[in-house]
JSON list of C-alpha atoms in Angstrom, two decimals:
[
{"chain": "A", "resi": 1, "resn": "MET", "atom": "CA", "xyz": [9.20, 22.75, -4.73]},
{"chain": "A", "resi": 2, "resn": "PRO", "atom": "CA", "xyz": [8.45, 20.54, -1.71]},
{"chain": "A", "resi": 3, "resn": "PRO", "atom": "CA", "xyz": [6.84, 17.10, -1.84]},
{"chain": "A", "resi": 4, "resn": "LEU", "atom": "CA", "xyz": [3.49, 17.70, -3.56]},
{"chain": "A", "resi": 5, "resn": "LEU", "atom": "CA", "xyz": [1.49, 14.70, -2.33]},
{"chain": "A", "resi": 6, "resn": "THR", "atom": "CA", "xyz": [2.02, 12.54, 0.73]},
{"chain": "A", "resi": 7, "resn": "PHE", "atom": "CA", "xyz": [0.21, 9.34, 1.67]},
{"chain": "A", "resi": 8, "resn": "VAL", "atom": "CA", "xyz": [0.60, 6.92, 4.56]},
{"chain": "A", "resi": 9, "resn": "ALA", "atom": "CA", "xyz": [-1.20, 3.61, 4.07]},
{"chain": "A", "resi": 10, "resn": "ARG", "atom": "CA", "xyz": [-1.43, 0.14, 5.59]},
{"chain": "A", "resi": 11, "resn": "SER", "atom": "CA", "xyz": [0.84, -2.18, 3.63]},
{"chain": "A", "resi": 12, "resn": "SER", "atom": "CA", "xyz": [-1.37, -5.27, 3.98]},
{"chain": "A", "resi": 13, "resn": "ASP", "atom": "CA", "xyz": [-4.21, -3.87, 1.86]},
{"chain": "A", "resi": 14, "resn": "GLY", "atom": "CA", "xyz": [-3.24, -0.32, 0.82]},
{"chain": "A", "resi": 15, "resn": "LEU", "atom": "CA", "xyz": [-5.87, 1.35, 3.04]},
{"chain": "A", "resi": 16, "resn": "PRO", "atom": "CA", "xyz": [-4.97, 5.08, 3.12]},
{"chain": "A", "resi": 17, "resn": "LEU", "atom": "CA", "xyz": [-4.59, 6.28, 6.71]},
{"chain": "A", "resi": 18, "resn": "VAL", "atom": "CA", "xyz": [-3.73, 9.92, 5.98]},
{"chain": "A", "resi": 19, "resn": "ALA", "atom": "CA", "xyz": [-3.12, 12.03, 2.88]},
{"chain": "A", "resi": 20, "resn": "ASN", "atom": "CA", "xyz": [-1.79, 15.54, 2.37]},
{"chain": "A", "resi": 21, "resn": "THR", "atom": "CA", "xyz": [-1.47, 17.90, -0.60]},
{"chain": "A", "resi": 22, "resn": "ALA", "atom": "CA", "xyz": [0.87, 20.89, -0.67]},
{"chain": "A", "resi": 23, "resn": "PRO", "atom": "CA", "xyz": [-1.69, 23.69, -1.29]},
{"chain": "A", "resi": 24, "resn": "ASP", "atom": "CA", "xyz": [0.67, 26.34, -2.68]},
{"chain": "A", "resi": 25, "resn": "PHE", "atom": "CA", "xyz": [2.68, 24.10, -5.01]},
{"chain": "A", "resi": 26, "resn": "SER", "atom": "CA", "xyz": [0.23, 21.57, -6.43]},
{"chain": "A", "resi": 27, "resn": "GLN", "atom": "CA", "xyz": [-0.78, 23.21, -9.72]},
{"chain": "A", "resi": 28, "resn": "GLY", "atom": "CA", "xyz": [0.69, 20.32, -11.73]},
{"chain": "A", "resi": 29, "resn": "VAL", "atom": "CA", "xyz": [-0.93, 17.67, -9.54]},
{"chain": "A", "resi": 30, "resn": "THR", "atom": "CA", "xyz": [-4.10, 16.30, -11.15]},
{"chain": "A", "resi": 31, "resn": "GLN", "atom": "CA", "xyz": [-6.84, 13.96, -10.01]},
{"chain": "A", "resi": 32, "resn": "GLU", "atom": "CA", "xyz": [-5.13, 11.34, -12.16]},
{"chain": "A", "resi": 33, "resn": "HIS", "atom": "CA", "xyz": [-2.03, 11.59, -9.98]},
{"chain": "A", "resi": 34, "resn": "LYS", "atom": "CA", "xyz": [-4.12, 11.12, -6.84]},
{"chain": "A", "resi": 35, "resn": "ASN", "atom": "CA", "xyz": [-5.81, 8.10, -8.39]},
{"chain": "A", "resi": 36, "resn": "GLN", "atom": "CA", "xyz": [-2.42, 6.71, -9.41]},
{"chain": "A", "resi": 37, "resn": "ALA", "atom": "CA", "xyz": [-1.19, 7.09, -5.83]},
{"chain": "A", "resi": 38, "resn": "LYS", "atom": "CA", "xyz": [-4.16, 5.08, -4.54]},
{"chain": "A", "resi": 39, "resn": "ASP", "atom": "CA", "xyz": [-3.64, 2.45, -7.26]},
{"chain": "A", "resi": 40, "resn": "ILE", "atom": "CA", "xyz": [0.03, 2.11, -6.28]},
{"chain": "A", "resi": 41, "resn": "LEU", "atom": "CA", "xyz": [-0.94, 1.61, -2.64]},
{"chain": "A", "resi": 42, "resn": "ARG", "atom": "CA", "xyz": [-3.60, -0.96, -3.53]},
{"chain": "A", "resi": 43, "resn": "GLY", "atom": "CA", "xyz": [-1.15, -2.75, -5.81]},
{"chain": "A", "resi": 44, "resn": "LEU", "atom": "CA", "xyz": [1.31, -3.08, -2.95]},
{"chain": "A", "resi": 45, "resn": "GLY", "atom": "CA", "xyz": [-1.29, -4.45, -0.56]},
{"chain": "A", "resi": 46, "resn": "GLY", "atom": "CA", "xyz": [-0.17, -7.88, 0.67]},
{"chain": "A", "resi": 47, "resn": "THR", "atom": "CA", "xyz": [2.26, -8.31, -2.22]},
{"chain": "A", "resi": 48, "resn": "ALA", "atom": "CA", "xyz": [5.09, -10.62, -1.26]},
{"chain": "A", "resi": 49, "resn": "GLY", "atom": "CA", "xyz": [8.46, -9.48, -2.46]},
{"chain": "A", "resi": 50, "resn": "ALA", "atom": "CA", "xyz": [7.42, -5.87, -3.06]},
{"chain": "A", "resi": 51, "resn": "SER", "atom": "CA", "xyz": [10.36, -3.47, -3.10]},
{"chain": "A", "resi": 52, "resn": "ALA", "atom": "CA", "xyz": [10.93, -1.65, 0.20]},
{"chain": "A", "resi": 53, "resn": "LYS", "atom": "CA", "xyz": [11.83, 1.47, -1.80]},
{"chain": "A", "resi": 54, "resn": "LEU", "atom": "CA", "xyz": [10.84, 2.40, -5.33]},
{"chain": "A", "resi": 55, "resn": "SER", "atom": "CA", "xyz": [10.65, 5.45, -7.62]},
{"chain": "A", "resi": 56, "resn": "ILE", "atom": "CA", "xyz": [7.92, 5.60, -10.27]},
{"chain": "A", "resi": 57, "resn": "ASP", "atom": "CA", "xyz": [7.90, 8.06, -13.17]},
{"chain": "A", "resi": 58, "resn": "THR", "atom": "CA", "xyz": [4.54, 9.59, -14.07]},
{"chain": "A", "resi": 59, "resn": "THR", "atom": "CA", "xyz": [3.19, 12.48, -16.18]},
{"chain": "A", "resi": 60, "resn": "ASN", "atom": "CA", "xyz": [3.89, 16.25, -15.99]},
{"chain": "A", "resi": 61, "resn": "ASN", "atom": "CA", "xyz": [7.56, 15.64, -15.12]},
{"chain": "A", "resi": 62, "resn": "LEU", "atom": "CA", "xyz": [6.58, 14.24, -11.74]},
{"chain": "A", "resi": 63, "resn": "ILE", "atom": "CA", "xyz": [7.73, 11.13, -9.93]},
{"chain": "A", "resi": 64, "resn": "PHE", "atom": "CA", "xyz": [6.41, 8.99, -7.07]},
{"chain": "A", "resi": 65, "resn": "HIS", "atom": "CA", "xyz": [8.69, 7.63, -4.34]},
{"chain": "A", "resi": 66, "resn": "TYR", "atom": "CA", "xyz": [7.58, 5.13, -1.75]},
{"chain": "A", "resi": 67, "resn": "LEU", "atom": "CA", "xyz": [9.05, 3.54, 1.37]},
{"chain": "A", "resi": 68, "resn": "VAL", "atom": "CA", "xyz": [7.67, 0.40, 3.06]},
{"chain": "A", "resi": 69, "resn": "ARG", "atom": "CA", "xyz": [8.43, 0.11, 6.76]},
{"chain": "A", "resi": 70, "resn": "ASP", "atom": "CA", "xyz": [6.75, -1.24, 9.92]},
{"chain": "A", "resi": 71, "resn": "THR", "atom": "CA", "xyz": [3.67, -2.59, 8.05]},
{"chain": "A", "resi": 72, "resn": "LEU", "atom": "CA", "xyz": [3.17, 0.88, 6.54]},
{"chain": "A", "resi": 73, "resn": "VAL", "atom": "CA", "xyz": [3.68, 2.40, 3.10]},
{"chain": "A", "resi": 74, "resn": "HIS", "atom": "CA", "xyz": [4.83, 6.02, 2.91]},
{"chain": "A", "resi": 75, "resn": "LEU", "atom": "CA", "xyz": [4.42, 7.57, -0.53]},
{"chain": "A", "resi": 76, "resn": "THR", "atom": "CA", "xyz": [5.17, 11.01, -1.93]},
{"chain": "A", "resi": 77, "resn": "LEU", "atom": "CA", "xyz": [4.99, 12.77, -5.30]},
{"chain": "A", "resi": 78, "resn": "THR", "atom": "CA", "xyz": [7.68, 15.29, -6.28]},
{"chain": "A", "resi": 79, "resn": "GLU", "atom": "CA", "xyz": [9.00, 17.03, -9.35]},
{"chain": "A", "resi": 80, "resn": "ARG", "atom": "CA", "xyz": [11.41, 14.85, -11.30]},
{"chain": "A", "resi": 81, "resn": "SER", "atom": "CA", "xyz": [14.16, 17.41, -10.65]},
{"chain": "A", "resi": 82, "resn": "TYR", "atom": "CA", "xyz": [13.72, 17.14, -6.86]},
{"chain": "A", "resi": 83, "resn": "PRO", "atom": "CA", "xyz": [16.70, 15.26, -5.34]},
{"chain": "A", "resi": 84, "resn": "LYS", "atom": "CA", "xyz": [15.85, 11.60, -4.99]},
{"chain": "A", "resi": 85, "resn": "ARG", "atom": "CA", "xyz": [17.94, 11.26, -1.84]},
{"chain": "A", "resi": 86, "resn": "LEU", "atom": "CA", "xyz": [16.07, 14.16, -0.21]},
{"chain": "A", "resi": 87, "resn": "ALA", "atom": "CA", "xyz": [12.70, 12.66, -1.14]},
{"chain": "A", "resi": 88, "resn": "PHE", "atom": "CA", "xyz": [13.57, 9.45, 0.68]},
{"chain": "A", "resi": 89, "resn": "LEU", "atom": "CA", "xyz": [14.94, 11.41, 3.64]},
{"chain": "A", "resi": 90, "resn": "TYR", "atom": "CA", "xyz": [11.54, 13.11, 3.77]},
{"chain": "A", "resi": 91, "resn": "LEU", "atom": "CA", "xyz": [9.79, 9.73, 3.74]},
{"chain": "A", "resi": 92, "resn": "ASP", "atom": "CA", "xyz": [12.11, 8.51, 6.50]},
{"chain": "A", "resi": 93, "resn": "GLU", "atom": "CA", "xyz": [11.11, 11.45, 8.68]},
{"chain": "A", "resi": 94, "resn": "ILE", "atom": "CA", "xyz": [7.42, 10.90, 7.92]},
{"chain": "A", "resi": 95, "resn": "ALA", "atom": "CA", "xyz": [7.78, 7.22, 8.83]},
{"chain": "A", "resi": 96, "resn": "ASP", "atom": "CA", "xyz": [9.55, 8.02, 12.12]},
{"chain": "A", "resi": 97, "resn": "ALA", "atom": "CA", "xyz": [6.99, 10.69, 13.05]},
{"chain": "A", "resi": 98, "resn": "PHE", "atom": "CA", "xyz": [3.96, 8.53, 12.18]},
{"chain": "A", "resi": 99, "resn": "LEU", "atom": "CA", "xyz": [5.25, 5.58, 14.20]},
{"chain": "A", "resi": 100, "resn": "GLU", "atom": "CA", "xyz": [5.99, 7.89, 17.13]},
{"chain": "A", "resi": 101, "resn": "SER", "atom": "CA", "xyz": [2.43, 9.22, 16.91]},
{"chain": "A", "resi": 102, "resn": "LEU", "atom": "CA", "xyz": [1.00, 5.67, 16.88]},
{"chain": "A", "resi": 103, "resn": "VAL", "atom": "CA", "xyz": [3.05, 4.64, 19.91]},
{"chain": "A", "resi": 104, "resn": "ASN", "atom": "CA", "xyz": [2.05, 7.79, 21.83]},
{"chain": "A", "resi": 105, "resn": "ASP", "atom": "CA", "xyz": [-1.65, 7.17, 21.12]},
{"chain": "A", "resi": 106, "resn": "HIS", "atom": "CA", "xyz": [-1.84, 3.39, 21.48]},
{"chain": "A", "resi": 107, "resn": "GLY", "atom": "CA", "xyz": [1.26, 2.30, 23.38]},
{"chain": "A", "resi": 108, "resn": "GLU", "atom": "CA", "xyz": [4.25, 0.21, 22.39]},
{"chain": "A", "resi": 109, "resn": "SER", "atom": "CA", "xyz": [2.22, -3.00, 22.50]},
{"chain": "A", "resi": 110, "resn": "GLY", "atom": "CA", "xyz": [-1.06, -1.68, 21.10]},
{"chain": "A", "resi": 111, "resn": "TRP", "atom": "CA", "xyz": [-0.27, 0.33, 17.98]},
{"chain": "A", "resi": 112, "resn": "ARG", "atom": "CA", "xyz": [-0.05, -2.69, 15.69]},
{"chain": "A", "resi": 113, "resn": "THR", "atom": "CA", "xyz": [-3.50, -3.88, 16.80]},
{"chain": "A", "resi": 114, "resn": "ALA", "atom": "CA", "xyz": [-4.95, -0.38, 16.33]},
{"chain": "A", "resi": 115, "resn": "LEU", "atom": "CA", "xyz": [-3.46, -0.28, 12.86]},
{"chain": "A", "resi": 116, "resn": "ALA", "atom": "CA", "xyz": [-4.64, -3.77, 11.89]},
{"chain": "A", "resi": 117, "resn": "THR", "atom": "CA", "xyz": [-8.22, -3.22, 13.09]},
{"chain": "A", "resi": 118, "resn": "THR", "atom": "CA", "xyz": [-8.73, 0.18, 11.45]},
{"chain": "A", "resi": 119, "resn": "ALA", "atom": "CA", "xyz": [-11.49, -0.13, 8.83]},
{"chain": "A", "resi": 120, "resn": "ARG", "atom": "CA", "xyz": [-12.18, 3.50, 7.92]},
{"chain": "A", "resi": 121, "resn": "PRO", "atom": "CA", "xyz": [-10.00, 5.28, 5.31]},
{"chain": "A", "resi": 122, "resn": "TYR", "atom": "CA", "xyz": [-8.11, 8.34, 6.57]},
{"chain": "A", "resi": 123, "resn": "ALA", "atom": "CA", "xyz": [-8.73, 7.37, 10.19]},
{"chain": "A", "resi": 124, "resn": "PHE", "atom": "CA", "xyz": [-5.44, 9.04, 11.19]},
{"chain": "A", "resi": 125, "resn": "ILE", "atom": "CA", "xyz": [-6.16, 12.37, 9.50]},
{"chain": "A", "resi": 126, "resn": "LYS", "atom": "CA", "xyz": [-4.94, 14.29, 12.56]},
{"chain": "A", "resi": 127, "resn": "PHE", "atom": "CA", "xyz": [-1.42, 13.33, 11.48]},
{"chain": "A", "resi": 128, "resn": "ASP", "atom": "CA", "xyz": [-1.90, 15.73, 8.57]},
{"chain": "A", "resi": 129, "resn": "LEU", "atom": "CA", "xyz": [-0.62, 18.60, 10.75]},
{"chain": "A", "resi": 130, "resn": "ILE", "atom": "CA", "xyz": [2.65, 16.78, 11.36]},
{"chain": "A", "resi": 131, "resn": "ILE", "atom": "CA", "xyz": [3.06, 16.17, 7.62]},
{"chain": "A", "resi": 132, "resn": "GLN", "atom": "CA", "xyz": [2.51, 19.86, 6.97]},
{"chain": "A", "resi": 133, "resn": "ARG", "atom": "CA", "xyz": [5.25, 20.82, 9.42]},
{"chain": "A", "resi": 134, "resn": "ARG", "atom": "CA", "xyz": [7.70, 18.25, 8.05]},
{"chain": "A", "resi": 135, "resn": "ARG", "atom": "CA", "xyz": [6.98, 19.24, 4.46]},
{"chain": "A", "resi": 136, "resn": "LYS", "atom": "CA", "xyz": [7.93, 22.86, 5.15]},
{"chain": "A", "resi": 137, "resn": "ASP", "atom": "CA", "xyz": [11.42, 21.68, 6.07]},
{"chain": "A", "resi": 138, "resn": "PHE", "atom": "CA", "xyz": [11.81, 20.18, 2.58]},
{"chain": "A", "resi": 139, "resn": "VAL", "atom": "CA", "xyz": [10.57, 23.08, 0.43]},
{"chain": "A", "resi": 140, "resn": "ASP", "atom": "CA", "xyz": [14.02, 24.21, -0.69]},
{"chain": "A", "resi": 141, "resn": "PRO", "atom": "CA", "xyz": [16.48, 21.40, -1.53]},
{"chain": "A", "resi": 142, "resn": "THR", "atom": "CA", "xyz": [19.35, 23.91, -1.50]},
{"chain": "A", "resi": 143, "resn": "SER", "atom": "CA", "xyz": [18.69, 25.24, 2.00]},
{"chain": "A", "resi": 144, "resn": "ARG", "atom": "CA", "xyz": [21.47, 24.88, 4.52]},
{"chain": "A", "resi": 145, "resn": "GLN", "atom": "CA", "xyz": [19.40, 22.44, 6.58]},
{"chain": "A", "resi": 146, "resn": "ASN", "atom": "CA", "xyz": [18.69, 20.16, 3.62]},
{"chain": "A", "resi": 147, "resn": "THR", "atom": "CA", "xyz": [22.23, 20.41, 2.30]},
{"chain": "A", "resi": 148, "resn": "THR", "atom": "CA", "xyz": [23.46, 19.21, 5.69]},
{"chain": "A", "resi": 149, "resn": "LYS", "atom": "CA", "xyz": [20.96, 16.33, 5.61]},
{"chain": "A", "resi": 150, "resn": "LEU", "atom": "CA", "xyz": [22.16, 15.28, 2.16]},
{"chain": "A", "resi": 151, "resn": "ASN", "atom": "CA", "xyz": [25.81, 15.43, 3.18]},
{"chain": "A", "resi": 152, "resn": "GLU", "atom": "CA", "xyz": [25.21, 13.37, 6.32]},
{"chain": "A", "resi": 153, "resn": "ASP", "atom": "CA", "xyz": [23.02, 10.73, 4.68]},
{"chain": "A", "resi": 154, "resn": "LEU", "atom": "CA", "xyz": [24.94, 7.56, 3.89]},
{"chain": "A", "resi": 155, "resn": "ALA", "atom": "CA", "xyz": [22.08, 5.52, 2.43]},
{"chain": "A", "resi": 156, "resn": "ASP", "atom": "CA", "xyz": [22.66, 3.87, -0.93]},
{"chain": "A", "resi": 157, "resn": "ILE", "atom": "CA", "xyz": [19.98, 5.29, -3.23]},
{"chain": "A", "resi": 158, "resn": "GLN", "atom": "CA", "xyz": [21.61, 4.04, -6.44]},
{"chain": "A", "resi": 159, "resn": "SER", "atom": "CA", "xyz": [20.20, 0.58, -5.76]},
{"chain": "A", "resi": 160, "resn": "ILE", "atom": "CA", "xyz": [16.61, 1.90, -5.53]},
{"chain": "A", "resi": 161, "resn": "MET", "atom": "CA", "xyz": [14.76, 0.78, -8.64]},
{"chain": "A", "resi": 162, "resn": "ARG", "atom": "CA", "xyz": [12.97, 3.21, -10.93]},
{"chain": "A", "resi": 163, "resn": "LYS", "atom": "CA", "xyz": [9.96, 2.20, -13.00]},
{"chain": "A", "resi": 164, "resn": "ASN", "atom": "CA", "xyz": [7.25, 3.73, -15.17]},
{"chain": "A", "resi": 165, "resn": "ILE", "atom": "CA", "xyz": [3.73, 4.24, -13.81]},
{"chain": "A", "resi": 166, "resn": "ASN", "atom": "CA", "xyz": [2.17, 2.10, -16.56]},
{"chain": "A", "resi": 167, "resn": "GLU", "atom": "CA", "xyz": [4.49, -0.79, -15.75]},
{"chain": "A", "resi": 168, "resn": "VAL", "atom": "CA", "xyz": [3.65, -0.62, -12.04]},
{"chain": "A", "resi": 169, "resn": "LEU", "atom": "CA", "xyz": [-0.11, -0.30, -12.47]},
{"chain": "A", "resi": 170, "resn": "ASP", "atom": "CA", "xyz": [-0.16, -3.05, -15.09]},
{"chain": "A", "resi": 171, "resn": "ARG", "atom": "CA", "xyz": [1.61, -5.32, -12.59]},
{"chain": "A", "resi": 172, "resn": "GLY", "atom": "CA", "xyz": [-1.01, -4.41, -10.00]},
{"chain": "A", "resi": 173, "resn": "GLU", "atom": "CA", "xyz": [-3.82, -5.36, -12.38]},
{"chain": "A", "resi": 174, "resn": "LYS", "atom": "CA", "xyz": [-2.13, -8.68, -13.11]},
{"chain": "A", "resi": 175, "resn": "LEU", "atom": "CA", "xyz": [-1.73, -9.38, -9.38]},
{"chain": "A", "resi": 176, "resn": "GLU", "atom": "CA", "xyz": [-5.41, -8.56, -8.86]},
{"chain": "A", "resi": 177, "resn": "ASN", "atom": "CA", "xyz": [-6.34, -10.94, -11.70]},
{"chain": "A", "resi": 178, "resn": "VAL", "atom": "CA", "xyz": [-4.20, -13.66, -10.15]},
{"chain": "A", "resi": 179, "resn": "GLY", "atom": "CA", "xyz": [-6.01, -13.09, -6.86]},
{"chain": "A", "resi": 180, "resn": "ASN", "atom": "CA", "xyz": [-9.40, -13.33, -8.57]},
{"chain": "A", "resi": 181, "resn": "ILE", "atom": "CA", "xyz": [-8.38, -16.53, -10.37]},
{"chain": "A", "resi": 182, "resn": "SER", "atom": "CA", "xyz": [-7.15, -18.02, -7.10]},
{"chain": "A", "resi": 183, "resn": "SER", "atom": "CA", "xyz": [-10.42, -17.10, -5.37]},
{"chain": "A", "resi": 184, "resn": "ASN", "atom": "CA", "xyz": [-12.45, -18.66, -8.19]},
{"chain": "A", "resi": 185, "resn": "LEU", "atom": "CA", "xyz": [-10.39, -21.83, -8.04]},
{"chain": "A", "resi": 186, "resn": "VAL", "atom": "CA", "xyz": [-11.08, -22.16, -4.32]},
{"chain": "A", "resi": 187, "resn": "LYS", "atom": "CA", "xyz": [-14.82, -21.75, -4.94]},
{"chain": "A", "resi": 188, "resn": "GLU", "atom": "CA", "xyz": [-14.80, -24.29, -7.77]},
{"chain": "A", "resi": 189, "resn": "SER", "atom": "CA", "xyz": [-12.79, -26.69, -5.61]},
{"chain": "A", "resi": 190, "resn": "LYS", "atom": "CA", "xyz": [-15.43, -26.49, -2.87]},
{"chain": "A", "resi": 191, "resn": "LYS", "atom": "CA", "xyz": [-18.17, -27.12, -5.44]},
{"chain": "A", "resi": 192, "resn": "PHE", "atom": "CA", "xyz": [-16.22, -30.11, -6.79]},
{"chain": "A", "resi": 193, "resn": "LYS", "atom": "CA", "xyz": [-15.79, -31.60, -3.30]},
{"chain": "A", "resi": 194, "resn": "TRP", "atom": "CA", "xyz": [-19.51, -31.19, -2.60]},
{"chain": "A", "resi": 195, "resn": "GLY", "atom": "CA", "xyz": [-20.38, -32.73, -5.96]},
{"chain": "A", "resi": 196, "resn": "ALA", "atom": "CA", "xyz": [-18.01, -35.66, -5.32]},
{"chain": "A", "resi": 197, "resn": "LYS", "atom": "CA", "xyz": [-19.56, -36.32, -1.90]},
{"chain": "A", "resi": 198, "resn": "LYS", "atom": "CA", "xyz": [-23.03, -36.21, -3.43]},
{"chain": "A", "resi": 199, "resn": "LEU", "atom": "CA", "xyz": [-22.07, -38.69, -6.16]},
{"chain": "A", "resi": 200, "resn": "THR", "atom": "CA", "xyz": [-20.48, -41.04, -3.61]},
{"chain": "A", "resi": 201, "resn": "TRP", "atom": "CA", "xyz": [-23.64, -40.95, -1.47]},
{"chain": "A", "resi": 202, "resn": "GLN", "atom": "CA", "xyz": [-25.82, -41.59, -4.53]},
{"chain": "A", "resi": 203, "resn": "ALA", "atom": "CA", "xyz": [-23.65, -44.57, -5.51]},
{"chain": "A", "resi": 204, "resn": "MET", "atom": "CA", "xyz": [-24.00, -46.05, -2.02]},
{"chain": "A", "resi": 205, "resn": "VAL", "atom": "CA", "xyz": [-27.76, -45.62, -2.14]},
{"chain": "A", "resi": 206, "resn": "ASN", "atom": "CA", "xyz": [-27.91, -47.33, -5.54]},
{"chain": "A", "resi": 207, "resn": "GLN", "atom": "CA", "xyz": [-25.68, -50.18, -4.34]},
{"chain": "A", "resi": 208, "resn": "TYR", "atom": "CA", "xyz": [-27.11, -50.87, -0.91]},
{"chain": "A", "resi": 209, "resn": "GLY", "atom": "CA", "xyz": [-30.58, -49.43, -1.17]},
{"chain": "A", "resi": 210, "resn": "PRO", "atom": "CA", "xyz": [-32.17, -52.55, -2.65]},
{"chain": "A", "resi": 211, "resn": "VAL", "atom": "CA", "xyz": [-30.50, -54.75, 0.01]},
{"chain": "A", "resi": 212, "resn": "VAL", "atom": "CA", "xyz": [-31.83, -52.58, 2.82]},
{"chain": "A", "resi": 213, "resn": "ALA", "atom": "CA", "xyz": [-35.25, -52.57, 1.24]},
{"chain": "A", "resi": 214, "resn": "ALA", "atom": "CA", "xyz": [-35.20, -56.37, 0.88]},
{"chain": "A", "resi": 215, "resn": "GLY", "atom": "CA", "xyz": [-34.10, -56.77, 4.46]},
{"chain": "A", "resi": 216, "resn": "GLY", "atom": "CA", "xyz": [-37.01, -54.63, 5.54]},
{"chain": "A", "resi": 217, "resn": "VAL", "atom": "CA", "xyz": [-39.43, -56.86, 3.65]},
{"chain": "A", "resi": 218, "resn": "VAL", "atom": "CA", "xyz": [-37.98, -60.07, 5.17]},
{"chain": "A", "resi": 219, "resn": "GLY", "atom": "CA", "xyz": [-38.06, -58.63, 8.64]},
{"chain": "A", "resi": 220, "resn": "PHE", "atom": "CA", "xyz": [-41.67, -57.62, 8.17]}
]
């Protein structure tokens, strides 16, 4: 079977830019898997030290693979038996094609700005057609074309970490909690500063107020 789900998202916040489902091979793909994909992307958003490549086991004998490159996250879902090396070769081709599409549409100097200022999810849905064409090339891992790709690929995939979906999503929740705590601390800090300024002003009024009042009486 080919890659069953494919997402391209902005790495800074996990905003999905385009998504594709293999229509003839997606019987085992559930709404839960689609939600997990979005959660993975959100969990990666702005995370310092996130792995550039990672494989994540999930249910129904399926596995996610993602690749982070050029401020973008490329994620796919395959059967667990699908060759890991071929899955990452697929993501490499998706990454190359998506970047080429961005440069063609917005120029060498403008694609990063276009990407950073995009606010609407799935704003690059036209790229779906390119994903469909690329996916067809990866339907059969034993085809001559894919066998040649595997033989010519020299990338070290043994070093790519493999985790469980619960571990990854739990980490995402913890990171989100840390972010919320940090945000609350900033708010409380601002309140504290305002309160401190108010107390200082009140102390000055209490200390010098009578003197000013007395001076006013004498002057009068």
